[in-house]
XYZ file of C-alpha atoms in Angstrom:
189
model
C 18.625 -148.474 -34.366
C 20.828 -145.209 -35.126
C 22.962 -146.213 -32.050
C 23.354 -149.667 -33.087
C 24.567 -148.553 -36.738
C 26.906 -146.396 -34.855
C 28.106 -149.077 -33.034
C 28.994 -150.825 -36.292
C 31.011 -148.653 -38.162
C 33.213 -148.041 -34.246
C 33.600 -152.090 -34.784
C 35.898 -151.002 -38.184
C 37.551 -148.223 -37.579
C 39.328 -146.247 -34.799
C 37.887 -143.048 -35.156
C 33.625 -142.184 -35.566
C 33.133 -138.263 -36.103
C 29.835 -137.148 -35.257
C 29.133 -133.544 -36.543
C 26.372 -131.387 -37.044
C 24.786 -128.141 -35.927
C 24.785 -126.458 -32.867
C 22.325 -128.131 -30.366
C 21.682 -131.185 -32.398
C 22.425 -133.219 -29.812
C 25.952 -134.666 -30.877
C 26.789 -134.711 -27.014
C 24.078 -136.811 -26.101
C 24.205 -139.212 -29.184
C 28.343 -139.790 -27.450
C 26.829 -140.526 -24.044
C 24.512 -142.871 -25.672
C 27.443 -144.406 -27.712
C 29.373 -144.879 -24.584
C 27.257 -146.043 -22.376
C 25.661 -148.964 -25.117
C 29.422 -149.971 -25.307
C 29.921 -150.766 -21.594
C 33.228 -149.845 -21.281
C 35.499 -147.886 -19.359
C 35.480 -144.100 -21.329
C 37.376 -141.144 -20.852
C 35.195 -137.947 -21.516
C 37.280 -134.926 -22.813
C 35.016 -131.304 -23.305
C 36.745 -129.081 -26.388
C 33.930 -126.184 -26.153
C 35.198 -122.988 -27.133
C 38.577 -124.089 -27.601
C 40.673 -122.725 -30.740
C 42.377 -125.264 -32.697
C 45.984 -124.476 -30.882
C 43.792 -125.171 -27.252
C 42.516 -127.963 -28.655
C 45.878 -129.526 -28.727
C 47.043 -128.667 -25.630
C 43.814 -130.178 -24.212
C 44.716 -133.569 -26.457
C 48.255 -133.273 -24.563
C 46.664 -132.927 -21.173
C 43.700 -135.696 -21.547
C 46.850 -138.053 -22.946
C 49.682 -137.519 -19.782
C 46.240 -137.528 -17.341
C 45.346 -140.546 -18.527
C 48.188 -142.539 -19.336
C 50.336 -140.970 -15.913
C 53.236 -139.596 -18.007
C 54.556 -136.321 -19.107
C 54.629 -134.863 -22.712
C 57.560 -135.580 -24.335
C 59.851 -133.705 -26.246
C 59.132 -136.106 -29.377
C 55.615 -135.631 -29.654
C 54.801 -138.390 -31.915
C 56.945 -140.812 -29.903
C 55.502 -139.945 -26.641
C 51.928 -140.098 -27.977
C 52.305 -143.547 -29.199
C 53.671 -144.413 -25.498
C 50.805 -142.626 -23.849
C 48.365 -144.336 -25.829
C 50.146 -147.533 -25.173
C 49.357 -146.959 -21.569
C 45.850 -146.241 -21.995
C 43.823 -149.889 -20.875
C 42.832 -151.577 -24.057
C 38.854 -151.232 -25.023
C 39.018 -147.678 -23.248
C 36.711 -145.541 -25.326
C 37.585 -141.328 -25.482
C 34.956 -139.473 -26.128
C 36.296 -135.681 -27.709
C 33.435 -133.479 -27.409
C 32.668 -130.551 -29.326
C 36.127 -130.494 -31.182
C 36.650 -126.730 -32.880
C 37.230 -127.019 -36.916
C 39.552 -128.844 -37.805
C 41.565 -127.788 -41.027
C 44.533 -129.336 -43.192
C 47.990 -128.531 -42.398
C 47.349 -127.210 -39.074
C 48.665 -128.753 -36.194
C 45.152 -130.290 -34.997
C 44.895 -131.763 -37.967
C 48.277 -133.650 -37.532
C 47.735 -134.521 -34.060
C 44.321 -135.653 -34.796
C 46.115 -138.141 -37.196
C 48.630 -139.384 -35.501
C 46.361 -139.666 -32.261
C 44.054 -141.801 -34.549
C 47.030 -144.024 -35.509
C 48.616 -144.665 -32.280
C 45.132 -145.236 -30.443
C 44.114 -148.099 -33.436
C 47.513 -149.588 -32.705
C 46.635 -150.233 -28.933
C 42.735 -150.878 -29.730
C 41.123 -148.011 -28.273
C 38.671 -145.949 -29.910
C 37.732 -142.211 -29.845
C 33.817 -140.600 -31.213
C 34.244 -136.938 -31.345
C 31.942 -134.498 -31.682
C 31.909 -130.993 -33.424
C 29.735 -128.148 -35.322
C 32.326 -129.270 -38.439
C 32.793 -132.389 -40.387
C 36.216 -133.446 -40.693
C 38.471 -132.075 -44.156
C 38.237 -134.647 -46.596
C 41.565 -135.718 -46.551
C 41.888 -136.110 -42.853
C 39.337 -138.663 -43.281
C 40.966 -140.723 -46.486
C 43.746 -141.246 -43.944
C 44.794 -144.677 -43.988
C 42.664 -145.563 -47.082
C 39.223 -144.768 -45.365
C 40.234 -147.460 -42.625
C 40.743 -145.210 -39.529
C 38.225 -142.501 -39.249
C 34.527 -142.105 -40.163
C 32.656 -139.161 -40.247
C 28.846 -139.003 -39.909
C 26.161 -135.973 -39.491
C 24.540 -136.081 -36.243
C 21.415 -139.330 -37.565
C 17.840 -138.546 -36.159
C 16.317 -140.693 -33.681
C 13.735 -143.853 -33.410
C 11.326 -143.742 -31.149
C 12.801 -146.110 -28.726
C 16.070 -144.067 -28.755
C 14.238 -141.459 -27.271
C 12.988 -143.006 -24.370
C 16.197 -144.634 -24.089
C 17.611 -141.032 -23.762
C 14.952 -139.734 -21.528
C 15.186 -143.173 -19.164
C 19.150 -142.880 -19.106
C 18.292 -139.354 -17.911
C 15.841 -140.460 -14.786
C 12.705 -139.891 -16.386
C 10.043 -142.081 -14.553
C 8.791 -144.885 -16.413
C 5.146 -143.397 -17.134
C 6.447 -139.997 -18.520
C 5.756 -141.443 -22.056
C 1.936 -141.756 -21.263
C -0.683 -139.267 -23.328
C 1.507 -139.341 -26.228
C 4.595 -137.513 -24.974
C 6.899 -139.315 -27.394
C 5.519 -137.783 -30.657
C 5.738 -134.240 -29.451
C 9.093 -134.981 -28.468
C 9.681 -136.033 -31.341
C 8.176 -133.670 -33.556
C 10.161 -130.469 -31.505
C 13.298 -131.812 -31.548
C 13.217 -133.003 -35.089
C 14.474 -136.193 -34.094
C 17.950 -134.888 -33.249
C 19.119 -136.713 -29.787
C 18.778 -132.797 -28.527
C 16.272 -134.136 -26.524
Protein backbone atom coordinates (compact mmCIF):
# COMPACT_ATOMS: atom_id res chain seq x y z
CA UNK A 1 0.00 0.00 0.00
CA UNK A 2 1.19 3.80 -0.52
CA UNK A 3 1.71 3.92 3.32
CA UNK A 4 3.58 0.82 3.46
CA UNK A 5 6.04 2.04 0.54
CA UNK A 6 6.36 5.06 2.65
CA UNK A 7 7.25 3.19 5.41
CA UNK A 8 10.11 1.69 3.42
CA UNK A 9 12.03 4.32 2.13
CA UNK A 10 11.70 6.02 6.32
CA UNK A 11 13.50 2.41 7.03
CA UNK A 12 16.73 4.04 4.81
CA UNK A 13 16.94 7.28 5.36
CA UNK A 14 16.41 9.98 8.04
CA UNK A 15 14.45 12.35 6.31
CA UNK A 16 10.92 11.47 3.89
CA UNK A 17 9.61 14.85 2.23
CA UNK A 18 6.16 14.67 1.25
CA UNK A 19 5.14 17.62 -1.07
CA UNK A 20 2.49 18.51 -3.24
CA UNK A 21 -0.33 20.96 -3.78
CA UNK A 22 -2.35 22.74 -1.55
CA UNK A 23 -5.09 20.43 -0.03
CA UNK A 24 -3.69 17.23 -1.30
CA UNK A 25 -3.75 15.83 1.77
CA UNK A 26 0.08 15.78 2.74
CA UNK A 27 -1.13 16.35 6.45
CA UNK A 28 -3.16 13.44 6.60
CA UNK A 29 -0.81 11.05 4.58
CA UNK A 30 1.88 12.24 8.02
CA UNK A 31 -0.82 11.23 10.50
CA UNK A 32 -1.20 8.06 8.67
CA UNK A 33 2.67 7.63 8.56
CA UNK A 34 2.83 8.16 12.23
CA UNK A 35 0.37 6.44 13.51
CA UNK A 36 1.30 2.94 11.18
CA UNK A 37 4.76 3.44 12.90
CA UNK A 38 3.57 3.18 16.53
CA UNK A 39 5.83 5.32 18.00
CA UNK A 40 6.14 8.14 20.16
CA UNK A 41 5.96 11.47 17.50
CA UNK A 42 6.38 14.95 17.99
CA UNK A 43 3.97 17.01 15.67
CA UNK A 44 5.40 20.49 14.69
CA UNK A 45 2.71 22.92 12.38
CA UNK A 46 4.97 25.40 9.90
CA UNK A 47 1.69 27.00 8.16
CA UNK A 48 2.25 30.36 7.06
CA UNK A 49 5.56 30.61 8.39
CA UNK A 50 8.42 32.44 6.24
CA UNK A 51 11.54 30.62 5.92
CA UNK A 52 13.34 32.86 8.86
CA UNK A 53 9.97 31.65 11.23
CA UNK A 54 10.46 28.49 10.16
CA UNK A 55 13.71 28.34 11.95
CA UNK A 56 12.87 29.80 14.92
CA UNK A 57 9.99 27.27 15.12
CA UNK A 58 12.86 24.34 14.42
CA UNK A 59 14.71 26.11 17.52
CA UNK A 60 11.63 26.06 19.68
CA UNK A 61 10.24 22.35 18.76
CA UNK A 62 14.21 21.29 19.51
CA UNK A 63 14.79 23.10 23.34
CA UNK A 64 10.78 21.95 23.96
CA UNK A 65 11.54 18.74 23.31
CA UNK A 66 14.86 17.94 24.34
CA UNK A 67 14.44 20.47 27.84
CA UNK A 68 17.43 22.69 26.94
CA UNK A 69 18.06 26.13 25.74
CA UNK A 70 19.47 27.24 22.28
CA UNK A 71 22.88 27.58 22.33
CA UNK A 72 25.13 30.05 21.20
CA UNK A 73 26.81 27.33 18.78
CA UNK A 74 23.94 26.40 16.89
CA UNK A 75 25.23 23.38 15.27
CA UNK A 76 26.71 22.12 18.55
CA UNK A 77 23.66 22.61 20.53
CA UNK A 78 21.45 20.99 17.87
CA UNK A 79 23.40 17.87 17.84
CA UNK A 80 22.94 17.88 21.85
CA UNK A 81 19.25 18.54 21.59
CA UNK A 82 18.76 15.88 19.24
CA UNK A 83 20.85 13.67 21.38
CA UNK A 84 18.25 14.16 24.02
CA UNK A 85 15.39 13.44 21.95
CA UNK A 86 14.28 9.39 22.95
CA UNK A 87 15.56 7.22 20.19
CA UNK A 88 12.69 5.93 17.55
CA UNK A 89 10.87 9.40 18.26
CA UNK A 90 9.38 10.32 14.93
CA UNK A 91 8.90 14.52 14.12
CA UNK A 92 6.52 15.17 11.95
CA UNK A 93 7.25 19.06 10.22
CA UNK A 94 4.11 20.01 8.69
CA UNK A 95 3.55 22.27 5.96
CA UNK A 96 7.27 23.51 5.84
CA UNK A 97 7.40 27.05 3.65
CA UNK A 98 9.96 26.71 0.48
CA UNK A 99 12.84 25.86 1.17
CA UNK A 100 15.76 27.37 -1.01
CA UNK A 101 19.72 26.93 -1.21
CA UNK A 102 21.90 29.06 0.78
CA UNK A 103 19.33 30.27 3.05
CA UNK A 104 19.44 29.57 6.50
CA UNK A 105 16.45 26.89 6.40
CA UNK A 106 18.16 25.22 4.08
CA UNK A 107 21.27 24.82 6.40
CA UNK A 108 19.37 24.06 9.39
CA UNK A 109 17.29 21.65 7.55
CA UNK A 110 20.69 19.88 6.88
CA UNK A 111 22.27 19.83 9.74
CA UNK A 112 18.91 18.93 11.64
CA UNK A 113 18.80 15.91 9.19
CA UNK A 114 22.37 14.94 10.21
CA UNK A 115 22.26 15.20 13.85
CA UNK A 116 18.68 13.47 14.07
CA UNK A 117 20.20 10.22 11.76
CA UNK A 118 23.05 10.21 14.24
CA UNK A 119 20.66 9.56 17.28
CA UNK A 120 18.08 7.41 15.07
CA UNK A 121 15.18 9.53 14.91
CA UNK A 122 13.37 10.36 11.91
CA UNK A 123 11.44 13.45 10.63
CA UNK A 124 8.45 13.32 7.34
CA UNK A 125 7.76 16.85 6.49
CA UNK A 126 5.31 18.18 4.59
CA UNK A 127 5.09 21.26 2.19
CA UNK A 128 3.40 22.91 -1.10
CA UNK A 129 7.40 22.64 -2.40
CA UNK A 130 9.68 19.81 -3.10
CA UNK A 131 12.94 20.13 -1.62
CA UNK A 132 16.08 22.00 -3.98
CA UNK A 133 17.87 19.37 -5.55
CA UNK A 134 20.89 19.67 -3.80
CA UNK A 135 19.44 19.70 -0.36
CA UNK A 136 18.34 16.34 -1.20
CA UNK A 137 21.87 14.84 -2.75
CA UNK A 138 23.04 15.61 0.79
CA UNK A 139 24.95 12.86 2.06
CA UNK A 140 25.01 10.99 -1.32
CA UNK A 141 21.12 10.53 -1.52
CA UNK A 142 21.39 8.64 1.96
CA UNK A 143 19.60 11.13 4.30
CA UNK A 144 16.59 12.68 2.77
CA UNK A 145 13.91 11.55 0.28
CA UNK A 146 11.54 13.54 -1.34
CA UNK A 147 8.22 12.24 -2.74
CA UNK A 148 4.91 14.02 -4.30
CA UNK A 149 2.02 13.54 -2.17
CA UNK A 150 1.10 9.25 -3.85
CA UNK A 151 -2.74 8.70 -4.38
CA UNK A 152 -4.56 6.32 -2.36
CA UNK A 153 -5.85 2.44 -2.45
CA UNK A 154 -8.97 1.78 -1.56
CA UNK A 155 -8.25 0.35 1.77
CA UNK A 156 -6.19 3.48 2.65
CA UNK A 157 -9.20 5.29 2.48
CA UNK A 158 -11.19 3.60 4.84
CA UNK A 159 -8.22 3.35 6.88
CA UNK A 160 -8.32 7.24 6.88
CA UNK A 161 -11.98 7.57 7.33
CA UNK A 162 -11.93 4.67 10.34
CA UNK A 163 -8.81 6.47 12.04
CA UNK A 164 -11.17 9.47 11.81
CA UNK A 165 -14.38 7.74 13.74
CA UNK A 166 -16.31 6.94 10.85
CA UNK A 167 -18.73 4.04 11.83
CA UNK A 168 -17.98 0.84 10.38
CA UNK A 169 -21.05 0.75 7.80
CA UNK A 170 -20.32 4.28 6.32
CA UNK A 171 -18.70 2.42 3.32
CA UNK A 172 -22.11 0.72 2.43
CA UNK A 173 -23.97 1.85 -1.12
CA UNK A 174 -20.73 2.41 -2.66
CA UNK A 175 -19.39 5.38 -0.70
CA UNK A 176 -15.77 4.43 -1.34
CA UNK A 177 -15.74 5.06 -5.15
CA UNK A 178 -17.22 8.50 -4.90
CA UNK A 179 -14.75 9.18 -2.41
CA UNK A 180 -12.53 8.23 -4.38
CA UNK A 181 -13.38 9.66 -7.54
CA UNK A 182 -13.74 13.52 -5.70
CA UNK A 183 -10.76 13.49 -4.04
CA UNK A 184 -8.71 12.10 -6.85
CA UNK A 185 -7.22 9.72 -4.64
CA UNK A 186 -5.20 12.32 -2.73
CA UNK A 187 -5.41 11.35 1.23
CA UNK A 188 -7.49 14.91 1.19
CA UNK A 189 -10.12 12.86 2.18
Amino acid sequence: TTVYNCLQILNNVTLVAIYGEVGSGKTQFALLIANELRRPSVWVRFRGLNPAQACSRINHALATISHTDVGTNWQRWCRHACSLIPRQTILVFDDLPRVQMGELLFESLTHLARSLAANNIQLVTTSAFDFPAELKRIDNNTLISAAEIPRFFDDEIQELFRLHGAPHDFFRENRLGLLASLTRRHPTL
